[in-house]
mmCIF file of C-alpha atoms and ligand atoms in Angstrom:
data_model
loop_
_atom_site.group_PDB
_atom_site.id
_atom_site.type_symbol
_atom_site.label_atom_id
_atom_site.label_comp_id
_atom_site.label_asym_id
_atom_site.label_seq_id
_atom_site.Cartn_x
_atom_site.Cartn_y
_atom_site.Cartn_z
ATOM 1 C CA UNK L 221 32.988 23.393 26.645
ATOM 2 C CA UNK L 222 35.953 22.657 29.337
ATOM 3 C CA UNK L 223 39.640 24.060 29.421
ATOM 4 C CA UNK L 224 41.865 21.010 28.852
ATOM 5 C CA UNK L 225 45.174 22.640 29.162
ATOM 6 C CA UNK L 226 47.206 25.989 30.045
ATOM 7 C CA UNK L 227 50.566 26.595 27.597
ATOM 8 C CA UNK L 228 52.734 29.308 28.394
ATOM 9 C CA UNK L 229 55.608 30.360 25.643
ATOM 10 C CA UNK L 230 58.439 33.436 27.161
ATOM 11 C CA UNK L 231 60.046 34.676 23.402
ATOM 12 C CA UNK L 232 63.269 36.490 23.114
ATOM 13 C CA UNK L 233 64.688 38.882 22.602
ATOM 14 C CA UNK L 234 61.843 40.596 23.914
ATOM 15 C CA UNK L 235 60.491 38.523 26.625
ATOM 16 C CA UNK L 236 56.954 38.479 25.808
ATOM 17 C CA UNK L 237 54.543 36.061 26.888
ATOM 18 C CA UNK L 238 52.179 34.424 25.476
ATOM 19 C CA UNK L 239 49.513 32.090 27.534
ATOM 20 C CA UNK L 240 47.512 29.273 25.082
ATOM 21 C CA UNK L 241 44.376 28.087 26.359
ATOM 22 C CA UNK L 242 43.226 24.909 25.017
ATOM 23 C CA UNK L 243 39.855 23.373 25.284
ATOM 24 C CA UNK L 244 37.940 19.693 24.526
ATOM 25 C CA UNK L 245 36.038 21.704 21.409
ATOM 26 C CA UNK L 246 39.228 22.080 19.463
ATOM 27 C CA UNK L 247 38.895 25.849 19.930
ATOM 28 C CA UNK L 248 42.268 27.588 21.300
ATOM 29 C CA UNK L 249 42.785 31.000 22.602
ATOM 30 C CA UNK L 250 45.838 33.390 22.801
ATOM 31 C CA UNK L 251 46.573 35.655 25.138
ATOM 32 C CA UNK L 252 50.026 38.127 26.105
ATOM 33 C CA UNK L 253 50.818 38.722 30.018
ATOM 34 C CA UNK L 254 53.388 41.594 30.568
ATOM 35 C CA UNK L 255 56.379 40.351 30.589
ATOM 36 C CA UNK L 256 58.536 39.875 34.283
ATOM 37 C CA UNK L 257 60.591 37.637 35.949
ATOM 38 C CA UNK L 258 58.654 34.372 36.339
ATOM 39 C CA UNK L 259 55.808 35.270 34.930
ATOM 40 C CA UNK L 260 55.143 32.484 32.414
ATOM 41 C CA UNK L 261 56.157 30.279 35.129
ATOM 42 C CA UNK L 262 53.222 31.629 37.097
ATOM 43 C CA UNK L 263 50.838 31.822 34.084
ATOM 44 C CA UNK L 264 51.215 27.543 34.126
ATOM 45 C CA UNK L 265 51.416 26.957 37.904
ATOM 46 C CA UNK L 266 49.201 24.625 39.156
ATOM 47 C CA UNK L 267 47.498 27.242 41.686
ATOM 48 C CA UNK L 268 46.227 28.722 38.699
ATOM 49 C CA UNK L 269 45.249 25.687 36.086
ATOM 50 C CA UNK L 270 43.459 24.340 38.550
ATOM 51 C CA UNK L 271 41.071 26.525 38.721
ATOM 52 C CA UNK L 272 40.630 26.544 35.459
ATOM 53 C CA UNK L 273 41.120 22.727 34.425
ATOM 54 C CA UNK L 274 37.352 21.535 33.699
ATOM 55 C CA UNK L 275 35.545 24.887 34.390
ATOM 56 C CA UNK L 276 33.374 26.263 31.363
ATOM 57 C CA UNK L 277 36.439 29.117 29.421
ATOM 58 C CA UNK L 278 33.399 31.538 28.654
ATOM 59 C CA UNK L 279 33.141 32.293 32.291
ATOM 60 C CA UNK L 280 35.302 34.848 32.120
ATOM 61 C CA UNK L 281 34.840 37.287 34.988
ATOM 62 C CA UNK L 282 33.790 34.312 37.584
ATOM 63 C CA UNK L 283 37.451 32.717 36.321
ATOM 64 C CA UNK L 284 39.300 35.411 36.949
ATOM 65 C CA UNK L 285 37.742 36.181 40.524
ATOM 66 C CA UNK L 286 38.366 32.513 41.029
ATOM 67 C CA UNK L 287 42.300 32.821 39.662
ATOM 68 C CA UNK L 288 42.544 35.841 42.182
ATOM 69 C CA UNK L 289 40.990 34.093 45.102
ATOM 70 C CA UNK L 290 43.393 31.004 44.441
ATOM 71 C CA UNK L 291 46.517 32.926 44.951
ATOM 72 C CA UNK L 292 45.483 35.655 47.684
ATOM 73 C CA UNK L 293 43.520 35.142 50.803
ATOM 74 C CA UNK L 294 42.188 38.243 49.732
ATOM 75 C CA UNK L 295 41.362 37.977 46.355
ATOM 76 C CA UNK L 296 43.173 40.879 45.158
ATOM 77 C CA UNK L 297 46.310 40.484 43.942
ATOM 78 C CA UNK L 298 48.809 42.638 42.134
ATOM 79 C CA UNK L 299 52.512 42.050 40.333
ATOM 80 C CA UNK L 300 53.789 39.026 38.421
ATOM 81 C CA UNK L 301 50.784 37.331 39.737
ATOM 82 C CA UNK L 302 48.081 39.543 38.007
ATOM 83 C CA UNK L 303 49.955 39.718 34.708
ATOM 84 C CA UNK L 304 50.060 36.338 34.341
ATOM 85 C CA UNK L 305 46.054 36.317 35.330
ATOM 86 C CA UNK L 306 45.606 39.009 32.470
ATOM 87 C CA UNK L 307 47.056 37.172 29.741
ATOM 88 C CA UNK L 308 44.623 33.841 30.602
ATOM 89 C CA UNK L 309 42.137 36.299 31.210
ATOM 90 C CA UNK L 310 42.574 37.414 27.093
ATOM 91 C CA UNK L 311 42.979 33.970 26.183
ATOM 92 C CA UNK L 312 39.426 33.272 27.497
ATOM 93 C CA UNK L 313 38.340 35.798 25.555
ATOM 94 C CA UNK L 314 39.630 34.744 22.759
ATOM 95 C CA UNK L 315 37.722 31.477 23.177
ATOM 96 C CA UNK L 316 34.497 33.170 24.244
ATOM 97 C CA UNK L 317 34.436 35.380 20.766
ATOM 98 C CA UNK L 318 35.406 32.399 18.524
ATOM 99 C CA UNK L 319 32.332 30.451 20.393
ATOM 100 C CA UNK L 320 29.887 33.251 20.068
ATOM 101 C CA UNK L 321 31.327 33.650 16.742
ATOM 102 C CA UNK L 322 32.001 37.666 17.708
ATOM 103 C CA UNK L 323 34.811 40.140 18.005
ATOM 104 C CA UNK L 324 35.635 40.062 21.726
ATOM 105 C CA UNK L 325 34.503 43.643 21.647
ATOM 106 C CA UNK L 326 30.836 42.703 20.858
ATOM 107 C CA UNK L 327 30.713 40.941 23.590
ATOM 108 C CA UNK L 328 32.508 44.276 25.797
ATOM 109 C CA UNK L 329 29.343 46.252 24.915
ATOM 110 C CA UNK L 330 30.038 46.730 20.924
ATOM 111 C CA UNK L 331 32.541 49.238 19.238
ATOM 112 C CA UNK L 332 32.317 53.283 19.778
ATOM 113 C CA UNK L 333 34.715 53.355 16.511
ATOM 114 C CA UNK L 334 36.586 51.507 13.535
ATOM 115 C CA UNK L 335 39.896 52.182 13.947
ATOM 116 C CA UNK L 336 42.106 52.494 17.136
ATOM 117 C CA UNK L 337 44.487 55.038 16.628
ATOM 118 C CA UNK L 338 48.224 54.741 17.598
ATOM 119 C CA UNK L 339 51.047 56.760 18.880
ATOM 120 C CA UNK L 340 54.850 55.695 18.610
ATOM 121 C CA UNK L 341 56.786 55.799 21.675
ATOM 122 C CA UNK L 342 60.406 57.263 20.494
ATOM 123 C CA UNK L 343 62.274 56.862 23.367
ATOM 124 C CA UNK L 344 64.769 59.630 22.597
ATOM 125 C CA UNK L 345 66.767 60.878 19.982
ATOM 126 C CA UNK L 346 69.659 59.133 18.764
ATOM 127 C CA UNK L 347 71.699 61.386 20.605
ATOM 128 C CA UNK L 348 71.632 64.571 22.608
ATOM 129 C CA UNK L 349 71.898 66.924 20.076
ATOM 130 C CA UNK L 350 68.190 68.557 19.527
ATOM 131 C CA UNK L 351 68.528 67.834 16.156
ATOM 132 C CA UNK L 352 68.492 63.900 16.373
ATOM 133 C CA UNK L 353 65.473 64.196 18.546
ATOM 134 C CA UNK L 354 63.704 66.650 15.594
ATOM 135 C CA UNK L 355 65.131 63.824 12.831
ATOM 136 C CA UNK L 356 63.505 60.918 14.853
ATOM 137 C CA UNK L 357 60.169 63.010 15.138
ATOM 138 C CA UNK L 358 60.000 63.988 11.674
ATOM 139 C CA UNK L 359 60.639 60.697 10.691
ATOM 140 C CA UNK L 360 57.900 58.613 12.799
ATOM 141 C CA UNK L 361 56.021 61.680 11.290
ATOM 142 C CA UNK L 362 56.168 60.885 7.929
ATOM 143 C CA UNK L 363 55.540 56.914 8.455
ATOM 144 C CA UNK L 364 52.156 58.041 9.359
ATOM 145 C CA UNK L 365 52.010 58.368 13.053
ATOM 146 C CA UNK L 366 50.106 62.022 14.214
ATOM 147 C CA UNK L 367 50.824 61.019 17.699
ATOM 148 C CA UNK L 368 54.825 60.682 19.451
ATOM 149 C CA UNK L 369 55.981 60.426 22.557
ATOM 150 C CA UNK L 370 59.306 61.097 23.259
ATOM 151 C CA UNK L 371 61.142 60.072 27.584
ATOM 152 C CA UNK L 372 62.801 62.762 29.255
ATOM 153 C CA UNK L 373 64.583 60.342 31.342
ATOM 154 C CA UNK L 374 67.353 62.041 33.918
ATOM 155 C CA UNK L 375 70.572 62.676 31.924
ATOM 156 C CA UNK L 376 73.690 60.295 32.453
ATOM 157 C CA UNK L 377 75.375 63.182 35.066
ATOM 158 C CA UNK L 378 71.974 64.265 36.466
ATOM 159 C CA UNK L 379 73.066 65.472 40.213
ATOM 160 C CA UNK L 380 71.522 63.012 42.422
ATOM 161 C CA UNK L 381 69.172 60.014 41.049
ATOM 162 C CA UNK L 382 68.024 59.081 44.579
ATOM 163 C CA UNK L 383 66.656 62.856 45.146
ATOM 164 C CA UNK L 384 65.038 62.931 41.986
ATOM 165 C CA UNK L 385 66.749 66.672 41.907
ATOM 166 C CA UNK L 386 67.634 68.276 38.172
ATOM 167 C CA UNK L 387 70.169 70.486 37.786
ATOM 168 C CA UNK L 388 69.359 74.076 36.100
ATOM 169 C CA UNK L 389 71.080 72.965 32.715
ATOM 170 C CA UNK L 390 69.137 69.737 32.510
ATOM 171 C CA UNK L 391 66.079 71.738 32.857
ATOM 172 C CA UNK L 392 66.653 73.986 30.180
ATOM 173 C CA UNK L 393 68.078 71.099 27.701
ATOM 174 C CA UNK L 394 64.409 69.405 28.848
ATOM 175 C CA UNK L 395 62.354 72.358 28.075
ATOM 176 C CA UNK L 396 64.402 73.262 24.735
ATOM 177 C CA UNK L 397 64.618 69.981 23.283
ATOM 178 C CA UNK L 398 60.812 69.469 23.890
ATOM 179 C CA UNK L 399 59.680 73.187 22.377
ATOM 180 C CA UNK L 400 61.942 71.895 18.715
ATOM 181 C CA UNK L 401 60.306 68.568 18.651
ATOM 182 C CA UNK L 402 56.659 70.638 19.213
ATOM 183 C CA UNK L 403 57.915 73.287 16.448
ATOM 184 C CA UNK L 404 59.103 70.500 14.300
ATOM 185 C CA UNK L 405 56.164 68.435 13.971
ATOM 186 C CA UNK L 406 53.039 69.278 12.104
ATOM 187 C CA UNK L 407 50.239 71.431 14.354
ATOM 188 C CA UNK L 408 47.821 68.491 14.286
ATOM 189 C CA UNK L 409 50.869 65.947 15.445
ATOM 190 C CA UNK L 410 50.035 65.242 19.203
ATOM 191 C CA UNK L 411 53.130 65.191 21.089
ATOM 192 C CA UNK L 412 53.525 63.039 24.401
ATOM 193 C CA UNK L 413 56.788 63.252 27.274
ATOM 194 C CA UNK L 414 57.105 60.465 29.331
ATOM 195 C CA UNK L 415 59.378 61.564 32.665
ATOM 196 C CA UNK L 416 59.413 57.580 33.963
ATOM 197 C CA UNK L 417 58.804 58.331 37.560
ATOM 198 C CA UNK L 418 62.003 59.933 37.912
ATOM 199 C CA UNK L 419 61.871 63.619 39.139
ATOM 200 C CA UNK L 420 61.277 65.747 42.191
ATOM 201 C CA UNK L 421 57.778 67.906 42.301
ATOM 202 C CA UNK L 422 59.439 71.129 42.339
ATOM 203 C CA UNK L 423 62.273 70.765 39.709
ATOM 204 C CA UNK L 424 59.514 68.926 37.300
ATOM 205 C CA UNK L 425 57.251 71.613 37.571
ATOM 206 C CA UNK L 426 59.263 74.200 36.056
ATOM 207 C CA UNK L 427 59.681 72.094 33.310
ATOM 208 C CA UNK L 428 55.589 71.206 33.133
ATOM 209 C CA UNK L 429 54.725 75.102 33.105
ATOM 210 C CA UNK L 430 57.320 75.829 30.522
ATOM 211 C CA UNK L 431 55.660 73.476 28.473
ATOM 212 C CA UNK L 432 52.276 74.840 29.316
ATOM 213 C CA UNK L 433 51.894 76.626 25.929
ATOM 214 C CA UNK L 434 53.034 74.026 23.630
ATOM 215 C CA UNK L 435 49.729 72.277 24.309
ATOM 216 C CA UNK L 436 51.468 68.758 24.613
ATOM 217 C CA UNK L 437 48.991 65.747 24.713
ATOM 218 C CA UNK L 438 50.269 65.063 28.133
ATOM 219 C CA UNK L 439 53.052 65.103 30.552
ATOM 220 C CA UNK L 440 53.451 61.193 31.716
ATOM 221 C CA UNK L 441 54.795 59.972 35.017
ATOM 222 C CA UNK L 442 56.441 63.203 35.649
ATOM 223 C CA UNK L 443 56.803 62.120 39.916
ATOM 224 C CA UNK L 444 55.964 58.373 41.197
ATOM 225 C CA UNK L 445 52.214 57.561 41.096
ATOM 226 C CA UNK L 446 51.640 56.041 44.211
ATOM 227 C CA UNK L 447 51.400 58.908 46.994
ATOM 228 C CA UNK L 448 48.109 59.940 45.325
ATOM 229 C CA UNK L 449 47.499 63.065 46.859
ATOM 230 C CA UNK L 450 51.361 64.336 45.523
ATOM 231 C CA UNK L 451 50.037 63.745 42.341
ATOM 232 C CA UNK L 452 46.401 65.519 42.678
ATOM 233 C CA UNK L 453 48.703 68.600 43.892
ATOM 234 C CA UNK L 454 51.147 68.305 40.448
ATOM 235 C CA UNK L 455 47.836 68.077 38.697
ATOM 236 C CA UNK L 456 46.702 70.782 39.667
ATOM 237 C CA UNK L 457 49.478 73.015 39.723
ATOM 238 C CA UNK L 458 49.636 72.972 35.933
ATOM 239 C CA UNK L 459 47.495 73.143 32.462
ATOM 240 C CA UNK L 460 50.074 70.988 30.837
ATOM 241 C CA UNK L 461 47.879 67.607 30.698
ATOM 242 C CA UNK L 462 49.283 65.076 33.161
ATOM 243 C CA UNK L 463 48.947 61.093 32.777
ATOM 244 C CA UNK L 464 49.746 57.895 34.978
ATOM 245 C CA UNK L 465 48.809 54.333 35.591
ATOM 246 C CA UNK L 466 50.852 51.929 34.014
ATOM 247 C CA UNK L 467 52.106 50.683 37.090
ATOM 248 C CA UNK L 468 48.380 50.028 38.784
ATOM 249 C CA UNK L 469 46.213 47.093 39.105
ATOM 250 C CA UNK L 470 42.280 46.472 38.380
ATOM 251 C CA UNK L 471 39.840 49.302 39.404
ATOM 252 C CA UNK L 472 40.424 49.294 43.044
ATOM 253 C CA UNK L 473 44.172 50.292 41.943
ATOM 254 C CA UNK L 474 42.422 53.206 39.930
ATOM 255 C CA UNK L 475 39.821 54.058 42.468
ATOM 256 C CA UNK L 476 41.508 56.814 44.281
ATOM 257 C CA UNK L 477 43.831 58.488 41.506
ATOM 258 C CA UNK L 478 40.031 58.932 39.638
ATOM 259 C CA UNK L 479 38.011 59.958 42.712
ATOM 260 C CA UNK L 480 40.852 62.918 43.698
ATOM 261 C CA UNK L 481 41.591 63.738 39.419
ATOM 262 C CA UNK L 482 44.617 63.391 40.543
ATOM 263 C CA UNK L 483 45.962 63.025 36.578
ATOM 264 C CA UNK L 484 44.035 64.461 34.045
ATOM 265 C CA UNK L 485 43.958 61.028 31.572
ATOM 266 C CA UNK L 486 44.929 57.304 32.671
ATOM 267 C CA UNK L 487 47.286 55.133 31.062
ATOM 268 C CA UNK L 488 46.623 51.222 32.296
ATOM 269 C CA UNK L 489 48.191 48.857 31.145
ATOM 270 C CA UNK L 490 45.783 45.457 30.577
ATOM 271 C CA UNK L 491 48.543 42.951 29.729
ATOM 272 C CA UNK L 492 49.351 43.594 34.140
ATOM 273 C CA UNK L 493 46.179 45.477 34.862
ATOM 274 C CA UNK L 494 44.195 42.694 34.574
ATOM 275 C CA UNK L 495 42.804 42.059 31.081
ATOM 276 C CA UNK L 496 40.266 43.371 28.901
ATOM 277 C CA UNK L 497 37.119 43.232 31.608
ATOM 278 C CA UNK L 498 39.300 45.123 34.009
ATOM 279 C CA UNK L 499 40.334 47.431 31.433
ATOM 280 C CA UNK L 500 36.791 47.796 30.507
ATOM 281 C CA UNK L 501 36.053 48.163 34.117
ATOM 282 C CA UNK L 502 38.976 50.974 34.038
ATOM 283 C CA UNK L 503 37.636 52.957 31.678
ATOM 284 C CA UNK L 504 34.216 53.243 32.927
ATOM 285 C CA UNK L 505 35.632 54.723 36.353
ATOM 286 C CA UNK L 506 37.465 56.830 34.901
ATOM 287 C CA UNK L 507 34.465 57.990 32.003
ATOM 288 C CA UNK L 508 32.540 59.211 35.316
ATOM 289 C CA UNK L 509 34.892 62.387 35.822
ATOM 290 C CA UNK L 510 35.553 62.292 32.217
ATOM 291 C CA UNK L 511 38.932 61.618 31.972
ATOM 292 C CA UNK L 512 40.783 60.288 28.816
ATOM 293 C CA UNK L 513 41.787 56.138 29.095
ATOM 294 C CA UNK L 514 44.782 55.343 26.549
ATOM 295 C CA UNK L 515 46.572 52.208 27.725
ATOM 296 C CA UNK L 516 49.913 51.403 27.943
ATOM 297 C CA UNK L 517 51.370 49.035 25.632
ATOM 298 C CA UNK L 518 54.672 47.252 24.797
ATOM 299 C CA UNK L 519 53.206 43.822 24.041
ATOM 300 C CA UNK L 520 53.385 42.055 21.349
ATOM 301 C CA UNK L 521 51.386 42.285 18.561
ATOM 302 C CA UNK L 522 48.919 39.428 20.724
ATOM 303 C CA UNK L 523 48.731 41.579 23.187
ATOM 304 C CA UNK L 524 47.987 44.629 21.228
ATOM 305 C CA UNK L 525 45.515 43.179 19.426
ATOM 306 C CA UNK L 526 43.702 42.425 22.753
ATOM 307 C CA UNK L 527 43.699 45.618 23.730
ATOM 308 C CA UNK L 528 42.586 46.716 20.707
ATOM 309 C CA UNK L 529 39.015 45.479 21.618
ATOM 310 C CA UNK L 530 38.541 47.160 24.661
ATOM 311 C CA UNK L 531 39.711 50.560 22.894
ATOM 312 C CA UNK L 532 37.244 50.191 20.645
ATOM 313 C CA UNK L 533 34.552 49.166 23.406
ATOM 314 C CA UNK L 534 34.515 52.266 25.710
ATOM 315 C CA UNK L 535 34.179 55.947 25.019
ATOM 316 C CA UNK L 536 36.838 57.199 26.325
ATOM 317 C CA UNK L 537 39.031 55.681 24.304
ATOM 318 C CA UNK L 538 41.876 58.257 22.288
ATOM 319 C CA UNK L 539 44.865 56.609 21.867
ATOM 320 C CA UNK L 540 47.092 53.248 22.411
ATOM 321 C CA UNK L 541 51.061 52.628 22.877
ATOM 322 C CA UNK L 542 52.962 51.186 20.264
ATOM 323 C CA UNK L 543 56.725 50.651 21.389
ATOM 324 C CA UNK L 544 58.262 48.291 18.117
ATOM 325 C CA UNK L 545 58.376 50.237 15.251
ATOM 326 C CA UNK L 546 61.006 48.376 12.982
ATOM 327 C CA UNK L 547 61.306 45.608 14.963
ATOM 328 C CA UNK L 548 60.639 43.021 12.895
ATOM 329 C CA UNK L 549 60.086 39.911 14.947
ATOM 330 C CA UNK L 550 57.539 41.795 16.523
ATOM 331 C CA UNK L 551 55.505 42.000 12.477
ATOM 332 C CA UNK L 552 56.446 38.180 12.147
ATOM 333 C CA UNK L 553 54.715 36.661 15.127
ATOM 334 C CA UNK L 554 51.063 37.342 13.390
ATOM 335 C CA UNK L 555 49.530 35.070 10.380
ATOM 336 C CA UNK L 556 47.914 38.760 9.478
ATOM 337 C CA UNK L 557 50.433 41.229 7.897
ATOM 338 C CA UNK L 558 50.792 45.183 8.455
ATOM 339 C CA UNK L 559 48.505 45.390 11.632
ATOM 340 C CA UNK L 560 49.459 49.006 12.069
ATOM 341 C CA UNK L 561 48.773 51.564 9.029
ATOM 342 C CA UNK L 562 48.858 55.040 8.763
ATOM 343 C CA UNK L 563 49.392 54.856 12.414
ATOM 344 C CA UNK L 564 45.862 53.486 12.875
ATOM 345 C CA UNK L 565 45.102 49.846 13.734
ATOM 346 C CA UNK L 566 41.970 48.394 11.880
ATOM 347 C CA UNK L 567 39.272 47.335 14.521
ATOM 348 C CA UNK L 568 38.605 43.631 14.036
ATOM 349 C CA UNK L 569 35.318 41.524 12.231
ATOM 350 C CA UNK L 570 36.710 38.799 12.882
ATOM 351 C CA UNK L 571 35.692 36.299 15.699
ATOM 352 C CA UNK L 572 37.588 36.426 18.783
ATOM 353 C CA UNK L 573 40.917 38.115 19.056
ATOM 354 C CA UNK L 574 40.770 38.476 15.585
ATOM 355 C CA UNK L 575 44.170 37.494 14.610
ATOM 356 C CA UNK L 576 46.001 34.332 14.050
ATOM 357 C CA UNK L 577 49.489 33.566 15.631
ATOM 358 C CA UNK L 578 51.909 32.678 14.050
ATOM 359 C CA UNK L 579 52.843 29.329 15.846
ATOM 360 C CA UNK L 580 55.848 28.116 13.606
ATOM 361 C CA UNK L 581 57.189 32.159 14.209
ATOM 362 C CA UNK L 582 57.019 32.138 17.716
ATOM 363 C CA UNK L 583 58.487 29.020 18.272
ATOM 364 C CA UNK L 584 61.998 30.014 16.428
ATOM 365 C CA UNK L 585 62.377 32.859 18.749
ATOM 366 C CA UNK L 586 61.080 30.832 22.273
ATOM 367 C CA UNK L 587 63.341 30.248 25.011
ATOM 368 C CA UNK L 588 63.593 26.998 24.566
ATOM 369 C CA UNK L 589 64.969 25.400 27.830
ATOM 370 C CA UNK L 590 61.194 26.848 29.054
ATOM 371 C CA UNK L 591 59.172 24.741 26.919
ATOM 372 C CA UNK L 592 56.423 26.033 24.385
ATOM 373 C CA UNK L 593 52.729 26.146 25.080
ATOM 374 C CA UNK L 594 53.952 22.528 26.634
ATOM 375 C CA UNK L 595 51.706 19.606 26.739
HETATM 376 MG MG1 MG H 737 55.462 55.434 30.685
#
């Protein structure tokens, strides 16, 4: 079996992308990169496809060392780049299951579990007022999610966004608003903060140890990731659960945070990470000191899907981000209806991905001037 042709599709209003990889057997596979400026561009340059043009799709792993080697002296490679990478990387997949005629996550080692449970990212409430933040988790609540995650993103007159500093008031509206969301919910309801990056160690740990008996799921992003060691010493100086790593790249990107614990569960996300094999890769680092793996996710329902199969492929596996609850283009783009019940998505027979796009769907809502899948 060769790869014929690479398709790439950017959809709107959410830019997803979605890479199509085509092959002389008649078998086609879907994939989802995370979305960025350029990056179905880069999904269809001809750095990439020509790599791939001719070569053997079930090759996986030796394809995607060869993508990375094509576009870095290096052969590591982060950014636009590797998302595009991760959605062909899928798409392969998807091939290599329908071939084998296996769920992708046979061939990732077989499944740990049946169902891949997932929590709804609320964003905020519909307001400030504590009470549209209790109405928004009681809601989700009763649509059958038992896991929520709510941002705590710096108020509109925050002091100074550039210092990351909170003022005393903002603190307290963080640590109230968070404690009637917790009371709110049922005891078994798993509650998750996102901070997005966006505070200063000190001020942020008040508001971590206030929330220490609440017993939150975790405490995401609540300082930038990258200065690993500032995060080991956050880590540590608190029992409320922190997580990171939606903004990191393959295993070596994951390397140090695991080696130092430096966040207490992992959050990758394999639409930019680098696919399902570096997800898979991911989680097994992070299995040998125990820690948690619960990717990141505002794909598609293509995307989701994929990671789906690596969720249900590795034992550390408790949870997966859902971000489109009521959208409804985001329901429409699948053949398969209701992929999410009871906050719970269904782990997959079927071969491959598992799921059929829906072609005549996507098209409607492509950008058209960009072409779709294009021959
Ligand atoms: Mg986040």
């Amino acid at each position: 079996m060769k790869v014929t042709h690479i398709g790439a599709a950017l959809l709107s209003p959410f830019p997803w992308v979605l890479v199509k990889v085509t092959t002389d057997e008649g078998l086609v596979g879907i994939g989802e990169a995370y979305h960025g400026a350029g990056v179905h561009q880069i999904a269809v340059d001809q750095r990439l496809t020509q790599v791939l043009i001719g070569e053997d799709p079930r090759n996986v792993d030796k394809l995607f060392h060869d993508m990375m080697r094509r576009m870095s002296a290096s052969g590591y490679y982060q950014g636009a780049v590797m998302s595009a990478i991760s959605g062909i990387e899928m798409a392969l997949w998807d091939i290599t299951g329908q071939s084998a005629g296996v769920p992708i996550w046979q061939l990732l080692g077989g499944k740990f579990r049946d169902k891949i449970r997932i929590y709804n990212d609320c964003h905020a409430g519909d307001s400030k007022s504590i009470e549209s933040w209790i109405e928004k988790a009681r809601e989700v609540e009763a649509r059958g999610f038992d896991a929520i995650k709510f941002d705590i993103d710096p108020l509109p007159d925050q002091r100074d966004r550039y210092s990351r500093g909170i003022s005393n008031d903002h603190i307290a509206y963080y640590i109230d608003v968070v404690k009637a969301v917790r009371e709110a919910l049922e005891p078994n309801t798993d509650l998750l903060i996102d901070g997005h990056w966006k505070h200063s160690p000190t001020d942020i740990l008040q508001v971590a140890k206030a929330y220490e008996d609440l017993n939150l799921f975790w405490l995401e992003d609540p300082i930038p990731p990258e200065n690993i060691d500032a995060m080991a010493r956050f880590t540590q100086s608190t029992t409320t659960p922190i997580c990171t790593g939606e903004n990191f790249y393959t295993a070596h990107g994951f390397r140090e945070l695991i080696e130092k614990q430096a966040a207490d569960i992992i959050s990758p996300d394999l639409a930019k990470a680098g696919g399902l094999l570096a997800g898979r890769k991911i989680a097994d680092l992070a299995e040998l000191y125990y820690i948690p793996f619960c990717p990141h996710n505002i794909c598609g329902p293509i995307g989701t899907m994929a990671a789906t199969h690596v969720c249900a492929a590795v034992p550390n596996f408790q949870m997966l981000e859902f971000h489109h609850l009521d959208n409804e283009i985001w329901s429409g783009l699948l053949v398969e209806q209701n992929l999410i019940r009871d906050g719970h998505i269904d782990v997959t027979t079927k071969p491959g991905l598992g799921v059929t796009l829906d072609e005549d769907a996507a098209r409607a809502i492509s950008v058209d001037n960009l072409g779709f899948f294009e021959e």
